[in-house]
Short mmCIF file of N, CA, C and O in Angstrom, two decimals:
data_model
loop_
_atom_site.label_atom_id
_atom_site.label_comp_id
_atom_site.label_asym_id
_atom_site.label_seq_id
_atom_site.Cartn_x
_atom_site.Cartn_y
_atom_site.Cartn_z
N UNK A 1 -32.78 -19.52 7.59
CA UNK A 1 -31.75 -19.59 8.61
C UNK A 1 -30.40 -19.86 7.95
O UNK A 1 -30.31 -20.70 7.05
N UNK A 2 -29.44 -19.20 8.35
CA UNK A 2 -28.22 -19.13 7.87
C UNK A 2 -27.55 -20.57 8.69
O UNK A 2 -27.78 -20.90 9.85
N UNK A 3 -26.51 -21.38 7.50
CA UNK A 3 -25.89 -22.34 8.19
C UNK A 3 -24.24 -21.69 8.46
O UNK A 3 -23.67 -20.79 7.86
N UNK A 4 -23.80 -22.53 9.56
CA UNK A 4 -22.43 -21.95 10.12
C UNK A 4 -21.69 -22.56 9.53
O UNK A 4 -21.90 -23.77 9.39
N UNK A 5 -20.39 -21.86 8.89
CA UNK A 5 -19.08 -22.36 8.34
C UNK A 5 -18.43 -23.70 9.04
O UNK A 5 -17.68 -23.49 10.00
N UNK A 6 -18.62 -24.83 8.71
CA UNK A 6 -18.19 -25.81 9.88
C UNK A 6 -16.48 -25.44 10.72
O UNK A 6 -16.07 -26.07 11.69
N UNK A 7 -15.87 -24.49 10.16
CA UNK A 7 -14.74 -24.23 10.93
C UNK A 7 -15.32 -23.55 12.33
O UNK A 7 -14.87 -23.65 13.47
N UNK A 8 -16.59 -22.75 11.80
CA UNK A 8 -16.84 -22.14 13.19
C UNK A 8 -17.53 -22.67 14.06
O UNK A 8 -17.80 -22.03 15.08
N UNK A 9 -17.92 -23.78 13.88
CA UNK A 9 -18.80 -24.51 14.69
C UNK A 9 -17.77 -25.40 15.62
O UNK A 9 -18.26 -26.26 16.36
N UNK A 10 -16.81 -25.25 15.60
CA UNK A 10 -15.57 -25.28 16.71
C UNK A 10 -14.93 -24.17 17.40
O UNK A 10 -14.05 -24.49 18.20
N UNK A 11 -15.16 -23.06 17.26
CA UNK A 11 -14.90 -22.34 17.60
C UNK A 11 -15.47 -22.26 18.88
O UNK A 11 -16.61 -22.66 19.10
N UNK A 12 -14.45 -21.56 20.06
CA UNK A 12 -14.48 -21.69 21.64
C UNK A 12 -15.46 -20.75 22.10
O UNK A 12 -15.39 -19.64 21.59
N UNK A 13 -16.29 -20.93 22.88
CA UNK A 13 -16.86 -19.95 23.46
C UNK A 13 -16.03 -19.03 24.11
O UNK A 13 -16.29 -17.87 24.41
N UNK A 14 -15.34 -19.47 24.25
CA UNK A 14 -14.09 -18.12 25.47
C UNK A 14 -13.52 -17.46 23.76
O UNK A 14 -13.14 -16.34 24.09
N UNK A 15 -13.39 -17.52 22.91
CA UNK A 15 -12.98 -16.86 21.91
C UNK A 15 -13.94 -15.72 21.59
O UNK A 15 -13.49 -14.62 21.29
N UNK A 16 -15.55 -16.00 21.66
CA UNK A 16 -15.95 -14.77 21.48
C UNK A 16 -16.06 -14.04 22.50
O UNK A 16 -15.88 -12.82 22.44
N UNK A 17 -16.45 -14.81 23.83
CA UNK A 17 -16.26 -13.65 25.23
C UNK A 17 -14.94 -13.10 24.77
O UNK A 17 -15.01 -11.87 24.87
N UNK A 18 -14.40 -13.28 24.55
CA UNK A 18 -12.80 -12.11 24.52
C UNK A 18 -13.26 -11.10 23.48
O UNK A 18 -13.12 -9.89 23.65
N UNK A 19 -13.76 -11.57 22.50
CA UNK A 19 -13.88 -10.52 21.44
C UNK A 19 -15.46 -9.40 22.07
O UNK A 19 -15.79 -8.30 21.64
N UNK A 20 -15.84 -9.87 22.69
CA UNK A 20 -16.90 -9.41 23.22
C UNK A 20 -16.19 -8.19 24.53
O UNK A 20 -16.70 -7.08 24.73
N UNK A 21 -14.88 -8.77 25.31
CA UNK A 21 -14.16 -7.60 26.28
C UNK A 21 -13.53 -6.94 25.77
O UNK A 21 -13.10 -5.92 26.31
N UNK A 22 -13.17 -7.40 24.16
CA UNK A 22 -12.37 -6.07 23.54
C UNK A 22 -13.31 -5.53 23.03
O UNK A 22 -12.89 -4.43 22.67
N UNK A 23 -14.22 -5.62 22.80
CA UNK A 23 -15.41 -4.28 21.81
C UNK A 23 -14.90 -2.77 22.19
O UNK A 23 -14.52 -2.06 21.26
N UNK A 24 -14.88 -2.39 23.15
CA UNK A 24 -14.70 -1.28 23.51
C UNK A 24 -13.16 -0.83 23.24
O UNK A 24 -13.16 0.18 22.53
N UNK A 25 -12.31 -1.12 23.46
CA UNK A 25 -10.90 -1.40 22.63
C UNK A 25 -10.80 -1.04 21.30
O UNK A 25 -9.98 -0.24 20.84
N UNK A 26 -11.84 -1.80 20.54
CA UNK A 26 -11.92 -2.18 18.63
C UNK A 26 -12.63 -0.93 18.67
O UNK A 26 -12.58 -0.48 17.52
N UNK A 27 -13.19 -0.25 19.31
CA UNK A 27 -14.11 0.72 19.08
C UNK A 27 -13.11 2.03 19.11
O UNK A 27 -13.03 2.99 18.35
N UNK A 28 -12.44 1.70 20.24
CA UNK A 28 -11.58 3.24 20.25
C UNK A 28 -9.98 3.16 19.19
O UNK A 28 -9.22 4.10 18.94
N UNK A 29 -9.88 1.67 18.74
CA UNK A 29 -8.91 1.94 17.56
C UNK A 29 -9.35 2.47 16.54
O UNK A 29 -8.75 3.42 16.06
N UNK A 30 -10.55 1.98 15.94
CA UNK A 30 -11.58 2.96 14.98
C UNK A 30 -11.49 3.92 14.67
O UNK A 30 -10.96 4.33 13.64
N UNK A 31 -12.16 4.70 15.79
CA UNK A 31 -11.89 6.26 15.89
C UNK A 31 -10.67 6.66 15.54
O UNK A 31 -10.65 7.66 14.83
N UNK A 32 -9.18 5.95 15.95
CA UNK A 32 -8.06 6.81 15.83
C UNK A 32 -7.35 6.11 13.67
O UNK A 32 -6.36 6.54 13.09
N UNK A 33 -8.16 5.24 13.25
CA UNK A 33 -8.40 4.76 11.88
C UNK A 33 -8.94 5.57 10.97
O UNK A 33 -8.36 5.94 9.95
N UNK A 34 -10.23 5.93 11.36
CA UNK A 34 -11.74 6.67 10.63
C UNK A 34 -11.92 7.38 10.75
O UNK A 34 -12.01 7.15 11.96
N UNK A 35 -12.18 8.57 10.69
CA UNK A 35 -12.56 10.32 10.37
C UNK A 35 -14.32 9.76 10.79
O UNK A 35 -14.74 10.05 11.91
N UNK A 36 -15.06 9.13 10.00
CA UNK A 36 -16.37 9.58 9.81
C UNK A 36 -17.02 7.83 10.81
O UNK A 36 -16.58 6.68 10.84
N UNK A 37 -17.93 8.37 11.30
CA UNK A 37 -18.59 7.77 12.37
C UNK A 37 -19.40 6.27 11.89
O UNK A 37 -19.41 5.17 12.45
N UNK A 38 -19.87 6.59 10.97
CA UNK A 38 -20.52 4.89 10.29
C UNK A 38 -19.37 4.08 9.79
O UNK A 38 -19.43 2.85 9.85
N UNK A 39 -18.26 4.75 9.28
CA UNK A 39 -17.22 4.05 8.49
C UNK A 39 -16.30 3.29 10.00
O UNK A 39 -15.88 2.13 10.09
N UNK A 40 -16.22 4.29 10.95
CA UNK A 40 -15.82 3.38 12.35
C UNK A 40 -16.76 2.27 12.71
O UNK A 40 -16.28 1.18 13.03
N UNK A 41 -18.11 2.46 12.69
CA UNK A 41 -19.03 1.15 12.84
C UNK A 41 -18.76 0.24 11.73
O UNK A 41 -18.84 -0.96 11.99
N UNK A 42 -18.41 0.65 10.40
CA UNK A 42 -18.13 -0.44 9.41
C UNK A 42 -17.12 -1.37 9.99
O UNK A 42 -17.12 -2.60 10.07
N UNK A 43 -16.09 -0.32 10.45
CA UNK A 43 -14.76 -1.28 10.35
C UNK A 43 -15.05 -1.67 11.91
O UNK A 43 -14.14 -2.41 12.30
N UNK A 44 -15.79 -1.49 12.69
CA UNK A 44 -15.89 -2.64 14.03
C UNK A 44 -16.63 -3.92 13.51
O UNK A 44 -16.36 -5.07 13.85
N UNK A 45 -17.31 -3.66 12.89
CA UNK A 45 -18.56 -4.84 12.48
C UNK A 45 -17.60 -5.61 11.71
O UNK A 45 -17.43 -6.77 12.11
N UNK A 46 -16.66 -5.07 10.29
CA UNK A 46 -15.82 -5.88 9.37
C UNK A 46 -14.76 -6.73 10.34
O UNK A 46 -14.09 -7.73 10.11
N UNK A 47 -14.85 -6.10 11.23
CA UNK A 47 -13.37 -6.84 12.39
C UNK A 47 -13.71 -7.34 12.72
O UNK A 47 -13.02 -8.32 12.44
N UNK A 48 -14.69 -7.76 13.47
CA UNK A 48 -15.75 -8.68 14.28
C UNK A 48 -16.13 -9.87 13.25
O UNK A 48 -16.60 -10.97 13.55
N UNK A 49 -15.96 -9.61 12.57
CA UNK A 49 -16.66 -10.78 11.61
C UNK A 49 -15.53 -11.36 11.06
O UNK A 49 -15.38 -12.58 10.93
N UNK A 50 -14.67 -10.44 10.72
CA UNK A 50 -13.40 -11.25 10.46
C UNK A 50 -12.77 -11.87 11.12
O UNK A 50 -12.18 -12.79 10.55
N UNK A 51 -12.56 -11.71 12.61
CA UNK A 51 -11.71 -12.42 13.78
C UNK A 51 -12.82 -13.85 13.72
O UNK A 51 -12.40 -15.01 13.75
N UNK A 52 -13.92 -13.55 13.66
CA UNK A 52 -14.84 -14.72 13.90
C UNK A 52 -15.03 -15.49 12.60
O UNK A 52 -15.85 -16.39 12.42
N UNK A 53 -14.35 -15.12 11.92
CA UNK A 53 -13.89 -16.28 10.59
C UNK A 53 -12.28 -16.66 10.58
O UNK A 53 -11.83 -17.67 10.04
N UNK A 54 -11.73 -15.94 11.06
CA UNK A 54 -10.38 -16.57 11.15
C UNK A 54 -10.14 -16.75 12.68
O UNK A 54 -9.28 -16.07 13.24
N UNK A 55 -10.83 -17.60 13.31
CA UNK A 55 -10.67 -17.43 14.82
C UNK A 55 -9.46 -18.32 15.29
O UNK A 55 -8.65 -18.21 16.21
N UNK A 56 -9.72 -19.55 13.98
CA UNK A 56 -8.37 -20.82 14.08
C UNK A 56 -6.77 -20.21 13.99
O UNK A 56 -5.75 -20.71 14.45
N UNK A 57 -6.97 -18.81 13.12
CA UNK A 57 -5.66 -18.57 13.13
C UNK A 57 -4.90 -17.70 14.26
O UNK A 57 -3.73 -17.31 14.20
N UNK A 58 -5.93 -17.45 15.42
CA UNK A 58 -5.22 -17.19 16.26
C UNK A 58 -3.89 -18.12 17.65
O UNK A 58 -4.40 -18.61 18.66
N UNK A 59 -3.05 -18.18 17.55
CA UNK A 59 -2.30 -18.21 17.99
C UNK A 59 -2.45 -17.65 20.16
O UNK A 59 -2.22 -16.60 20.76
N UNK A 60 -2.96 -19.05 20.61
CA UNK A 60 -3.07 -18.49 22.32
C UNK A 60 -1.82 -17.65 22.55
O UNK A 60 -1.79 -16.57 23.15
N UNK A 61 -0.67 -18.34 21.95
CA UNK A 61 0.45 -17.89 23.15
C UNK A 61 0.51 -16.24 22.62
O UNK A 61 0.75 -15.32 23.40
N UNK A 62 0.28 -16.08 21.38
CA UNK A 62 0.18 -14.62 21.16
C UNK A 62 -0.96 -13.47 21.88
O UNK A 62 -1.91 -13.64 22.64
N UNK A 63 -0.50 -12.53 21.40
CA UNK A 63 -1.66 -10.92 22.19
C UNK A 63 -3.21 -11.34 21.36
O UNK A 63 -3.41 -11.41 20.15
N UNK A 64 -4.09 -11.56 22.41
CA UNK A 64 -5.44 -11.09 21.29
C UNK A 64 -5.66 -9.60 21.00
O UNK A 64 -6.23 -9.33 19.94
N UNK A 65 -5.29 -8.61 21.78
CA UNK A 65 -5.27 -7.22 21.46
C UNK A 65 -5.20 -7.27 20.10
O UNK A 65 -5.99 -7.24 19.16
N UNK A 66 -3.53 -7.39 20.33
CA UNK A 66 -2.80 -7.24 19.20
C UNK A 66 -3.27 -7.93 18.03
O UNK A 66 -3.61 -7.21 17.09
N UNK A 67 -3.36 -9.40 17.88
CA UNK A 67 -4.11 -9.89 16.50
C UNK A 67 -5.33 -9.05 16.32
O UNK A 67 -5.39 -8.51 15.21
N UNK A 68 -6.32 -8.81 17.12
CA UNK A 68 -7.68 -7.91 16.84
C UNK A 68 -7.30 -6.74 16.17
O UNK A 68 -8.06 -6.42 15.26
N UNK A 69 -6.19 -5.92 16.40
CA UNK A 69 -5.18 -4.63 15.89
C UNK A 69 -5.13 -4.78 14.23
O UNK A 69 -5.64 -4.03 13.40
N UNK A 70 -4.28 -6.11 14.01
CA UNK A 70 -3.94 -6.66 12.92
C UNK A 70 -5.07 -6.54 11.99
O UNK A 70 -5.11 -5.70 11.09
N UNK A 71 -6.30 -7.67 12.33
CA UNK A 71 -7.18 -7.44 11.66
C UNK A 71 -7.67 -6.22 11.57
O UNK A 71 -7.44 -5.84 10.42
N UNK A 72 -8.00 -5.75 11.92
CA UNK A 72 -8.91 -4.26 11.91
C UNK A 72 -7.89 -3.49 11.16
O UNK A 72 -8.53 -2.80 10.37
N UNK A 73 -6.60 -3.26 11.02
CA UNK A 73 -5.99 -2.71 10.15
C UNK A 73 -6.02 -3.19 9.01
O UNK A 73 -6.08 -2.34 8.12
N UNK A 74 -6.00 -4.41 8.65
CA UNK A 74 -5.93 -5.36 7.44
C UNK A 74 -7.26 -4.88 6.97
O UNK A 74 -7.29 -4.92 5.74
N UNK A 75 -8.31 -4.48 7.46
CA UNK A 75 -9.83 -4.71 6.77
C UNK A 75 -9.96 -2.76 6.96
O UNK A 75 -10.70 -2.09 6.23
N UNK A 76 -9.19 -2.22 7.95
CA UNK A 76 -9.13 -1.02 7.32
C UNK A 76 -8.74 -0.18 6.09
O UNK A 76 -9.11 0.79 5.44
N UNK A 77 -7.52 -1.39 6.16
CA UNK A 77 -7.00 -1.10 4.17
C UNK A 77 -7.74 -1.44 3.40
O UNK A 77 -8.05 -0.57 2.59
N UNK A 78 -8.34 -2.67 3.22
CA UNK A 78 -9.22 -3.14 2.66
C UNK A 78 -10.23 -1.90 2.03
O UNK A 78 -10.22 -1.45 0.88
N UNK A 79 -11.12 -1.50 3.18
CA UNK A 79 -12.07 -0.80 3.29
C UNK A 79 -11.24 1.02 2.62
O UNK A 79 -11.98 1.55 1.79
N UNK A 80 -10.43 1.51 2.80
CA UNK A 80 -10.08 2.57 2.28
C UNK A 80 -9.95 2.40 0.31
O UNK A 80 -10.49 3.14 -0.51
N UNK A 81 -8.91 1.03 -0.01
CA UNK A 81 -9.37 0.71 -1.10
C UNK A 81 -10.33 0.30 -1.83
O UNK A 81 -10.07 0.39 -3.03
N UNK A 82 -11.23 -0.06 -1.62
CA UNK A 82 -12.62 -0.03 -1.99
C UNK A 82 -13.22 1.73 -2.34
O UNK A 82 -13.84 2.24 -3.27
N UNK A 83 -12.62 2.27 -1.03
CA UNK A 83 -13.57 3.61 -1.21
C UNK A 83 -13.04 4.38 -2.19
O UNK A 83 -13.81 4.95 -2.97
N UNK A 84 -11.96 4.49 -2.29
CA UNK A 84 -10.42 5.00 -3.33
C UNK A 84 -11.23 4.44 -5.16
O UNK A 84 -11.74 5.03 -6.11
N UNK A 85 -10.99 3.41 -4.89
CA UNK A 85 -12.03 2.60 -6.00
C UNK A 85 -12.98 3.06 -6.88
O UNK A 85 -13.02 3.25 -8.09
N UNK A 86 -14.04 3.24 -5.60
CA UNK A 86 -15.60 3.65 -6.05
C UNK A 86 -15.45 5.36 -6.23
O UNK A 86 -16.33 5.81 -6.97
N UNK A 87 -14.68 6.19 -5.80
CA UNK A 87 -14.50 7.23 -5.90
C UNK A 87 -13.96 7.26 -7.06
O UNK A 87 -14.53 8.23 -7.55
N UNK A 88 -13.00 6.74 -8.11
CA UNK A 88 -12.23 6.77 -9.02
C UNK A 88 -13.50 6.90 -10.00
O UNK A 88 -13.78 7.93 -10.62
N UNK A 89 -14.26 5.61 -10.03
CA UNK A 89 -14.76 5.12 -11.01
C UNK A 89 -16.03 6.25 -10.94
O UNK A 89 -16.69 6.46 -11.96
N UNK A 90 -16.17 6.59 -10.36
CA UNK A 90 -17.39 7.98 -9.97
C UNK A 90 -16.73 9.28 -10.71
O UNK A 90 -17.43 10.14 -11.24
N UNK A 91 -15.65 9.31 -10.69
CA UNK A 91 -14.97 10.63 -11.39
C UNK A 91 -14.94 10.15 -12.61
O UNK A 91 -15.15 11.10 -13.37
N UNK A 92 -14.78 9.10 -13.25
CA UNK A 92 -14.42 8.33 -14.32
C UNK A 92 -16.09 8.97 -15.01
O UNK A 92 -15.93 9.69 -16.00
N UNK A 93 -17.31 8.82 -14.65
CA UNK A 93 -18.34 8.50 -14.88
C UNK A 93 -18.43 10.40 -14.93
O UNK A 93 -19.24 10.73 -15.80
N UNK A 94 -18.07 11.09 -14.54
CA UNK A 94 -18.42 12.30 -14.48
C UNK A 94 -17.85 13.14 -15.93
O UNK A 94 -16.76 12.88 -16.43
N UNK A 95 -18.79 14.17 -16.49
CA UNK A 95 -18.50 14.36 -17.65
C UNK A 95 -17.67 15.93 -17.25
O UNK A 95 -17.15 16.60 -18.14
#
């Protein structure tokens, strides 16, 4: 059994119901992010997990849209450099 980050073990229940009414939201920013269909499930799942590790740094008086936006772009870059990366080093490896 996995133990919880003690930051998240404060974390609000109304914080994930919200992230739970935007799914469908995070899902259709994806699509307009990602070309290819698992890499949109990557980056919903990477967003989801990331809002739910940085849940303290949200800010009420601010948009949750919008921070959810943030992240998912932040971990979309993320995720393109990585692939940029592994693609390099794959050509690198090719004779």
């Amino acid at each position: 059994m996995q133990q919880r980050n003690a930051d998240n073990d404060n974390r609000p229940a109304e914080f994930d119901a919200a992230i739970l009414q935007w799914l469908p939201f995070l899902h259709k920013m994806a699509a307009r992010l990602e070309r290819n269909k698992q890499d949109r499930e990557d980056l919903v799942n990477e967003t989801v997990a990331t809002a739910l590790k940085r849940w303290a740094g949200y800010k009420q008086e601010g948009s949750f849209p919008s921070w959810l936006v943030f992240q998912m772009r932040e971990r979309s870059r993320f995720m393109r450099k990585q692939r940029s990366v592994r693609a390099a080093s794959y050509d690198a490896t090719r004779p």
